[in-house]
Coordinates of N, CA, C and O and ligand atoms in Angstrom, one line a residue:
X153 N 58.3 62.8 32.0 CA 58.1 63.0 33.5 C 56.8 62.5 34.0 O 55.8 63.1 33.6
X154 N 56.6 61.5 34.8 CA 55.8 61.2 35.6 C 55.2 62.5 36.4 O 55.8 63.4 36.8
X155 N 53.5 62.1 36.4 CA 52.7 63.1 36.7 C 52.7 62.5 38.4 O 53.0 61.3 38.6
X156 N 52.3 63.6 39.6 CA 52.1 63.1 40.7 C 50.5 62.6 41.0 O 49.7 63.1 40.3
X157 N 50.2 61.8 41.8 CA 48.6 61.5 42.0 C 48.1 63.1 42.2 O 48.8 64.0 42.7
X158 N 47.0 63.2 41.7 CA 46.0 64.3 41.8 C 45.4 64.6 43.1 O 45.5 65.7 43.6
X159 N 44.9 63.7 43.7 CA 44.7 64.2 45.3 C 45.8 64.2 46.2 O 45.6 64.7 47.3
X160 N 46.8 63.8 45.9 CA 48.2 64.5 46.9 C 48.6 65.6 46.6 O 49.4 66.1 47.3
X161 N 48.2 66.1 45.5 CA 48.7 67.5 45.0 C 47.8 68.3 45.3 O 48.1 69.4 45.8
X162 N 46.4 67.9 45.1 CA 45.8 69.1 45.9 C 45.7 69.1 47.4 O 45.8 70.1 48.0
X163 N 45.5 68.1 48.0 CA 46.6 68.0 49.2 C 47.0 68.7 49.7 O 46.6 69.6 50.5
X164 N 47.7 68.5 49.2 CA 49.4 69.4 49.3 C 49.3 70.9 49.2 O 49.7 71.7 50.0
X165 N 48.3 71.3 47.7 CA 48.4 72.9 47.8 C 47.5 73.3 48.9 O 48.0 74.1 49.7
X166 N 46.2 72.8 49.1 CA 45.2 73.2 50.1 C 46.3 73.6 50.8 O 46.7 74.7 50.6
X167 N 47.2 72.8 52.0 CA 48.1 72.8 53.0 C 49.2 74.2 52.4 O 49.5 75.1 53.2
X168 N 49.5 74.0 51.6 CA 50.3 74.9 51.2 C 50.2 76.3 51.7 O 51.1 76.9 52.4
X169 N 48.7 77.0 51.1 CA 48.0 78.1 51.1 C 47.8 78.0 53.2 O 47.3 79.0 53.8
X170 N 48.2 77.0 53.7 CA 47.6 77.3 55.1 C 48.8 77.2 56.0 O 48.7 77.0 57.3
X171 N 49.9 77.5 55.2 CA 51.3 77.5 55.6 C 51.5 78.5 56.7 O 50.8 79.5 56.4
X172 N 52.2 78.7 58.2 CA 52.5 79.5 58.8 C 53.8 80.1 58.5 O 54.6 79.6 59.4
X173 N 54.4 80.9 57.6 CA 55.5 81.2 57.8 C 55.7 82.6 57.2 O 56.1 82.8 56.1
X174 N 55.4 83.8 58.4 CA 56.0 85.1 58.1 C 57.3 85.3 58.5 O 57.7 86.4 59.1
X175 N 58.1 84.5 58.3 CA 59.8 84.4 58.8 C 60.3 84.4 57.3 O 60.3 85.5 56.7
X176 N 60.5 83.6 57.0 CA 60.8 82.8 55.9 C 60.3 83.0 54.5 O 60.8 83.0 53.4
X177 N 58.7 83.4 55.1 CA 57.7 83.8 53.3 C 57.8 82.5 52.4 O 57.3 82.6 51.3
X178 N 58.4 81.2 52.8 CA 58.6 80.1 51.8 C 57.6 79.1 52.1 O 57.9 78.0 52.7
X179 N 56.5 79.4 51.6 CA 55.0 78.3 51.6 C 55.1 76.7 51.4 O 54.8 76.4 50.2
X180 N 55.4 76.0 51.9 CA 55.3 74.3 51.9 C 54.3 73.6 52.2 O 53.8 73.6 53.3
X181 N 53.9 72.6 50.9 CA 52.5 71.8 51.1 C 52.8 70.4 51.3 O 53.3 69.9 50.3
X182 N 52.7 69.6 52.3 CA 52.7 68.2 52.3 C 51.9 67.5 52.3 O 50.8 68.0 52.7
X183 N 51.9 66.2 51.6 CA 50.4 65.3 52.0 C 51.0 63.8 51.7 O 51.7 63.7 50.8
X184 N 50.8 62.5 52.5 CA 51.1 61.4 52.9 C 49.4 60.5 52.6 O 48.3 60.9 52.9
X185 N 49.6 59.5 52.2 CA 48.9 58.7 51.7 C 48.9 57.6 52.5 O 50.0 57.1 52.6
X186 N 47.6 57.0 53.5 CA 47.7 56.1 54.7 C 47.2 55.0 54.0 O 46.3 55.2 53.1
X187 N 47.6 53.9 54.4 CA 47.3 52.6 54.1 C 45.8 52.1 53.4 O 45.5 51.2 52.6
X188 N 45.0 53.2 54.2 CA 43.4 52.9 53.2 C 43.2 53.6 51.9 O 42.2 53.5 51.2
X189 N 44.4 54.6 51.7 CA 43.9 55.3 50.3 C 44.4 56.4 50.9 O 45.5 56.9 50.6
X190 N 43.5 56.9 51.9 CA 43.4 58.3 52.4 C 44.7 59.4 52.3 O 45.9 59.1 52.3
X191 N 44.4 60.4 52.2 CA 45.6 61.5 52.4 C 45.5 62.7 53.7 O 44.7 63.6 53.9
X192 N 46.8 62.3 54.3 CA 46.6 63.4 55.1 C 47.6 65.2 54.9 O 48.9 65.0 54.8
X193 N 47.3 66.4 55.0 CA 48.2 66.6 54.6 C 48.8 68.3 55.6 O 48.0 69.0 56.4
X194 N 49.9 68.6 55.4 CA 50.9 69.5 56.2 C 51.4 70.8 55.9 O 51.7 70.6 54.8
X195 N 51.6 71.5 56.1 CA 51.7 72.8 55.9 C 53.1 73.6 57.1 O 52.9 73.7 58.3
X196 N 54.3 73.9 56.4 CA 55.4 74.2 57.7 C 54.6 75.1 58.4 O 53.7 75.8 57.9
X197 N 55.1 75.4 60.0 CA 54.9 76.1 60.8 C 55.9 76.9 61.4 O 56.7 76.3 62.1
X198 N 56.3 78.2 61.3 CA 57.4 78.6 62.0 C 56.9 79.3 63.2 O 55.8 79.5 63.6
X199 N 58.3 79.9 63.9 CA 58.0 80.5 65.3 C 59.1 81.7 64.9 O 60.0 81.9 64.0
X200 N 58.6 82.7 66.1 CA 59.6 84.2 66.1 C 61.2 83.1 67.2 O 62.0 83.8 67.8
X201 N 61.2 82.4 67.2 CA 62.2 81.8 67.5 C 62.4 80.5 66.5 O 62.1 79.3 66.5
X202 N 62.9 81.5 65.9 CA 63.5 80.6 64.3 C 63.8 79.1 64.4 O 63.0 78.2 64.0
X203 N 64.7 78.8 65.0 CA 65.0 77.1 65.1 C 64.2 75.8 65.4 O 64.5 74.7 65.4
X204 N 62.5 76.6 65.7 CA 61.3 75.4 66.1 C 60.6 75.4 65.1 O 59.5 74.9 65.3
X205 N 60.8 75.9 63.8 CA 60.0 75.9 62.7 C 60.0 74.1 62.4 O 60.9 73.3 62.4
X206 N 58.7 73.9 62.1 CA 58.6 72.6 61.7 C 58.1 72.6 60.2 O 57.2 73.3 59.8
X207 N 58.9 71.6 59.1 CA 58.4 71.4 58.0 C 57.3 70.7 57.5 O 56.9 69.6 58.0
X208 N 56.6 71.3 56.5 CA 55.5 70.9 56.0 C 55.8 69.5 55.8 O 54.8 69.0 56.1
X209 N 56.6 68.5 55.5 CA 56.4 67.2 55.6 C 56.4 66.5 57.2 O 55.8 65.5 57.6
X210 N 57.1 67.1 57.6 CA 56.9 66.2 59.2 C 55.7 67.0 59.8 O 55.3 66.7 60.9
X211 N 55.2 68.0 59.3 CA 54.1 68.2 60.1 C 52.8 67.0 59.4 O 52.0 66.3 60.1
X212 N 52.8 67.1 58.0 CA 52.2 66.1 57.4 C 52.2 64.3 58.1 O 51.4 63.5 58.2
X213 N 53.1 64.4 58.3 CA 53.8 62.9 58.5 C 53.7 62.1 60.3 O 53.8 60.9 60.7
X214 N 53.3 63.8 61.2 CA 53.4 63.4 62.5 C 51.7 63.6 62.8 O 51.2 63.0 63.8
X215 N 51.1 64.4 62.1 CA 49.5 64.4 62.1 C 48.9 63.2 61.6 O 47.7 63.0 62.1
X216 N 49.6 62.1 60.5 CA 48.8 61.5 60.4 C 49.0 60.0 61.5 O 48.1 59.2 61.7
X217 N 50.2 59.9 62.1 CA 50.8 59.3 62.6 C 50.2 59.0 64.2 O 50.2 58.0 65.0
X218 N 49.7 60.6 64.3 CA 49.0 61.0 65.6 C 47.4 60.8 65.5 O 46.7 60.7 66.5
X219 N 46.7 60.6 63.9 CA 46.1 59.9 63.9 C 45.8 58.5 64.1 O 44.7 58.0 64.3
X220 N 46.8 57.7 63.9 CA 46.7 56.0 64.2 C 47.6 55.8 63.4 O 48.0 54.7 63.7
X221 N 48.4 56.4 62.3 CA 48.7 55.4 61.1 C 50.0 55.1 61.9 O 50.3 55.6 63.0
X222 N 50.7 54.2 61.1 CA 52.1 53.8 61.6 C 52.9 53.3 60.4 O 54.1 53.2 60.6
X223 N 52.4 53.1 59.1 CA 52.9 53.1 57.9 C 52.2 54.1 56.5 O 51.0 54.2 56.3
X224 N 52.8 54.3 56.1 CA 52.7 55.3 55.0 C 53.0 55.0 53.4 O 54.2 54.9 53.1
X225 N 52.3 55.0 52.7 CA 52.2 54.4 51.4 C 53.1 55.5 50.4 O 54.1 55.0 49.9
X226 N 52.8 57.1 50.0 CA 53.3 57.9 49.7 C 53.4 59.4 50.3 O 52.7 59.7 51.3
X227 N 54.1 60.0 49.8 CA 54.2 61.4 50.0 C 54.5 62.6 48.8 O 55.2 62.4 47.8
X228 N 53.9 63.7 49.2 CA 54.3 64.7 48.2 C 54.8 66.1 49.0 O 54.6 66.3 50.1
X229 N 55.4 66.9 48.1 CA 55.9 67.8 48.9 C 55.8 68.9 47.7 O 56.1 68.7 46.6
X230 N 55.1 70.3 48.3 CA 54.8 71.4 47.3 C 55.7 72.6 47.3 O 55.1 73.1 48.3
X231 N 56.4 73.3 47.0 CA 56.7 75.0 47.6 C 56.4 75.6 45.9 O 56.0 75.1 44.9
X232 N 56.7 77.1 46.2 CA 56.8 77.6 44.9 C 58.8 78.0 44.7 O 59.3 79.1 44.8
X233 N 59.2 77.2 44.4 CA 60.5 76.7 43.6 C 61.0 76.9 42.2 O 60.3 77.4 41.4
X234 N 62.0 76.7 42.0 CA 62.7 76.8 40.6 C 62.2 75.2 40.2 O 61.3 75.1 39.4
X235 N 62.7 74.2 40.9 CA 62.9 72.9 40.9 C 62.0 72.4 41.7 O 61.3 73.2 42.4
X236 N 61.7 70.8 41.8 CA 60.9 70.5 42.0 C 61.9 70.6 43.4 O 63.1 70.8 43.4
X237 N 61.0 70.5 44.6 CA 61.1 71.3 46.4 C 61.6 70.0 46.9 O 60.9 69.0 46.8
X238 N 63.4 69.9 47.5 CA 63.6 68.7 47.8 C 63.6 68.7 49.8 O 64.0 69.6 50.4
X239 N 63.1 67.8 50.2 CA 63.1 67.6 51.8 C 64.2 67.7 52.5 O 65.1 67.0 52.0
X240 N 64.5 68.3 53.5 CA 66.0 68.7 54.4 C 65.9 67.8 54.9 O 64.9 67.2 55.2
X241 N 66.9 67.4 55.2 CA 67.4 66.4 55.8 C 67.0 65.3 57.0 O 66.9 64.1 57.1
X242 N 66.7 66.4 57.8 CA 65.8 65.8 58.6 C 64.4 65.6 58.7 O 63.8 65.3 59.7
X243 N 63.9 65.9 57.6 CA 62.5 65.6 57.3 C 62.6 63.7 56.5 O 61.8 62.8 56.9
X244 N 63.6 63.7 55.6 CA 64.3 62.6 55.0 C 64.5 61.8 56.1 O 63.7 60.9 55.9
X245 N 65.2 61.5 57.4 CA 64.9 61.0 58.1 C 63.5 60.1 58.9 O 63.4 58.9 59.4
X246 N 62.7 61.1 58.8 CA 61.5 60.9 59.9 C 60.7 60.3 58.4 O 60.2 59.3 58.8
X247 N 60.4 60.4 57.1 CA 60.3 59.6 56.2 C 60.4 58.3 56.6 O 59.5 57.4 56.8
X248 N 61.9 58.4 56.7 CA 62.1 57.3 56.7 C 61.8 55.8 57.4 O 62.1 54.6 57.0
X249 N 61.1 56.5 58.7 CA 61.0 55.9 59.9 C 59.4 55.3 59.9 O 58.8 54.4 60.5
X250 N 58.9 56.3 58.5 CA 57.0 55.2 58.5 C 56.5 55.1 56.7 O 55.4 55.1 56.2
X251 N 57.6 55.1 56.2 CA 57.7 54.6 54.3 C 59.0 53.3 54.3 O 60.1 53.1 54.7
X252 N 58.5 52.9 53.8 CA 59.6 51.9 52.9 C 60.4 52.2 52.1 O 59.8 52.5 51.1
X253 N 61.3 52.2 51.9 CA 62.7 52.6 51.1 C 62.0 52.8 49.2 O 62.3 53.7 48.4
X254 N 61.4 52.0 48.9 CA 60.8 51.9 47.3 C 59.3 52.9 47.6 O 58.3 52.7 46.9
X255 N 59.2 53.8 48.6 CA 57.9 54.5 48.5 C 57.9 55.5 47.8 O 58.9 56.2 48.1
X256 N 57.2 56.0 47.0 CA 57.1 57.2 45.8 C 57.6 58.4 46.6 O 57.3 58.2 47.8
X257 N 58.2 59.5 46.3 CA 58.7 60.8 46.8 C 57.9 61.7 45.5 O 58.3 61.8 44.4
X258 N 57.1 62.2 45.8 CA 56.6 63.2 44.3 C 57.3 64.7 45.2 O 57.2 65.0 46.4
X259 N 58.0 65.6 44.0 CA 58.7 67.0 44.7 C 57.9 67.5 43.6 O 57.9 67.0 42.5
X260 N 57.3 68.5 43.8 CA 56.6 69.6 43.1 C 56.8 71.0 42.9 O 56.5 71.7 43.8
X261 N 57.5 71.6 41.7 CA 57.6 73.4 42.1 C 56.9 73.8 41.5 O 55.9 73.3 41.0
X262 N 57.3 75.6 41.6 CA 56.2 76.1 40.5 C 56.5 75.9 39.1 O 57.5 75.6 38.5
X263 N 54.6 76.1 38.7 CA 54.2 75.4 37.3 C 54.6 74.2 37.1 O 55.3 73.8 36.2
X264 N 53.8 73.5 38.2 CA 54.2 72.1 38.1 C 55.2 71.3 37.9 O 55.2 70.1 38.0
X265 N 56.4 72.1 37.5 CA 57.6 71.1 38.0 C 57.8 70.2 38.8 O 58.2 70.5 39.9
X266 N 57.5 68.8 38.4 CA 57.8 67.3 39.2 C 58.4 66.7 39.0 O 58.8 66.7 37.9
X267 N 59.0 65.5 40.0 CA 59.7 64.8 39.4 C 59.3 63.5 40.7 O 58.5 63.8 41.6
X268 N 59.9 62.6 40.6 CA 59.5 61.3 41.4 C 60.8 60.5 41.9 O 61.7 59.9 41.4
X269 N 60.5 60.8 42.9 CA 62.0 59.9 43.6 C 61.5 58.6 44.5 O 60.4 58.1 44.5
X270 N 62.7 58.2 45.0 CA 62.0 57.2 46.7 C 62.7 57.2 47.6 O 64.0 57.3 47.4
X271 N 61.9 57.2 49.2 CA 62.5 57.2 50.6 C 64.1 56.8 50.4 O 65.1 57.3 51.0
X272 N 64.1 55.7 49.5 CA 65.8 55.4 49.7 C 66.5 55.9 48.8 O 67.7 55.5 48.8
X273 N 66.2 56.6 48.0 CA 67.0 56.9 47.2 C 67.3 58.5 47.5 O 68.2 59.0 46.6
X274 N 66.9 59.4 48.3 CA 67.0 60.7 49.3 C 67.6 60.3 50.4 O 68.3 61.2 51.0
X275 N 67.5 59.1 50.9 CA 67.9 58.9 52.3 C 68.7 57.2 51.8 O 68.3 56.1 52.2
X276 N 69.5 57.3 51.1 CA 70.0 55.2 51.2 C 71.1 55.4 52.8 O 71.8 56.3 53.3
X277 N 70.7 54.2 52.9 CA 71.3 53.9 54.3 C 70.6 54.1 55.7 O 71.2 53.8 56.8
X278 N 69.3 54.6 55.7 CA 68.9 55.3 57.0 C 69.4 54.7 58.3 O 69.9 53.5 58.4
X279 N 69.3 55.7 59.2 CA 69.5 55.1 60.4 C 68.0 54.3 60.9 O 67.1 55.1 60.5
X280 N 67.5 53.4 61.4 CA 66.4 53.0 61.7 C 66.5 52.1 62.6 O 67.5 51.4 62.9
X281 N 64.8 51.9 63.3 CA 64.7 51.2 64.5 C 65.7 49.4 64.5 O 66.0 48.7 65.4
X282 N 65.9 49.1 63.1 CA 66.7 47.6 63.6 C 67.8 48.2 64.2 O 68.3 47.6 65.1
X283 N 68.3 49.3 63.9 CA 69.6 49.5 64.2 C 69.9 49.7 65.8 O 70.9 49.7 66.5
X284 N 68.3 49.9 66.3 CA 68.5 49.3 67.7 C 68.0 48.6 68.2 O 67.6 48.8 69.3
X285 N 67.8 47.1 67.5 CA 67.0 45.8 67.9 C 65.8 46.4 67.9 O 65.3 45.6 68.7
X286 N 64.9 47.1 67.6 CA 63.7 47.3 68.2 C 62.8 47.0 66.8 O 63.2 47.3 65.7
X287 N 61.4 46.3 66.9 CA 60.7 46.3 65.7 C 59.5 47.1 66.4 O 58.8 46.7 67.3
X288 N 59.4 48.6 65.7 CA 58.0 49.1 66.1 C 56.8 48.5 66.1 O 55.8 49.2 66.5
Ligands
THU571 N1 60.6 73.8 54.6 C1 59.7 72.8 54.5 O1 58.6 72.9 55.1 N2 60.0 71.8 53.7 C2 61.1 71.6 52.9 O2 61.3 70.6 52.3 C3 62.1 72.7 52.9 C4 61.9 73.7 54.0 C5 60.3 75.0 55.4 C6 61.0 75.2 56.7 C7 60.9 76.7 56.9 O3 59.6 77.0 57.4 C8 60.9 77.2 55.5 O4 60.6 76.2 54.6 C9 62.3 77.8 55.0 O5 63.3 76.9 55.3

């Protein structure tokens, strides 16, 4: 088993531990790797109105995004799991929209359970901007 980069994982736990969710109790760490190296990273947020809870990867993914970036090199994703913590669906989406299909996916559980996927191989086929003429 491939090990994950070491600064996306602590990343990721920092974010983890800074998780908002007394709904749920299920702690999620993200962290995204921007074109210079850098890592930025996410932590889910929920609300007493359950359905605006935002995941630790798109919170990861729209912070750094809201920083400047517009492409994204990798990502990692943390919870405390059986299995290494796979992205819902629509997080796999919004991935998909600032990684390249061959970009590393590291899923992390407890006691380090990892494993290494990519944007297309979680999401093959995405829906994306050609699909409506548009090049961001
Ligand atoms: N969650 C994430 O942050 N990322 C995932 O990959 C799975 C689910 C969050 C959403 C919600 O705050 C909590 O985990 C339970 O679903």
């Amino acid at each position: 088993m491939m090990q994950p980069p070491q600064d996306l994982l602590d990343a990721a736990q920092a974010a983890q531990r800074r998780a908002y969710a007394p709904y749920s109790r299920f702690h999620v760490g993200a962290a995204v790797r921007l074109p210079d190296g850098n890592v930025v990273a996410g932590a889910n947020v929920e609300n007493a109105s359950y359905g605006l809870a935002c995941c630790a990867e798109r919170t990861a993914v729209f912070t750094a995004v809201a920083q400047g970036a517009r492409s994204l090199r990798e990502v990692l994703v943390v919870a405390d799991t059986d299995r290494p913590v796979p992205p819902c669906g629509a997080c796999r989406q919004v991935l998909s929209e600032f990684l390249p299909p061959d970009a590393p996916v590291w899923l992390v559980g407890r006691d380090g359970a990892a494993a290494r996927t990519t944007v297309g191989e979680i999401l093959p086929g995405a829906f994306g901007p050609g699909d409506l003429g548009i090049t961001p």
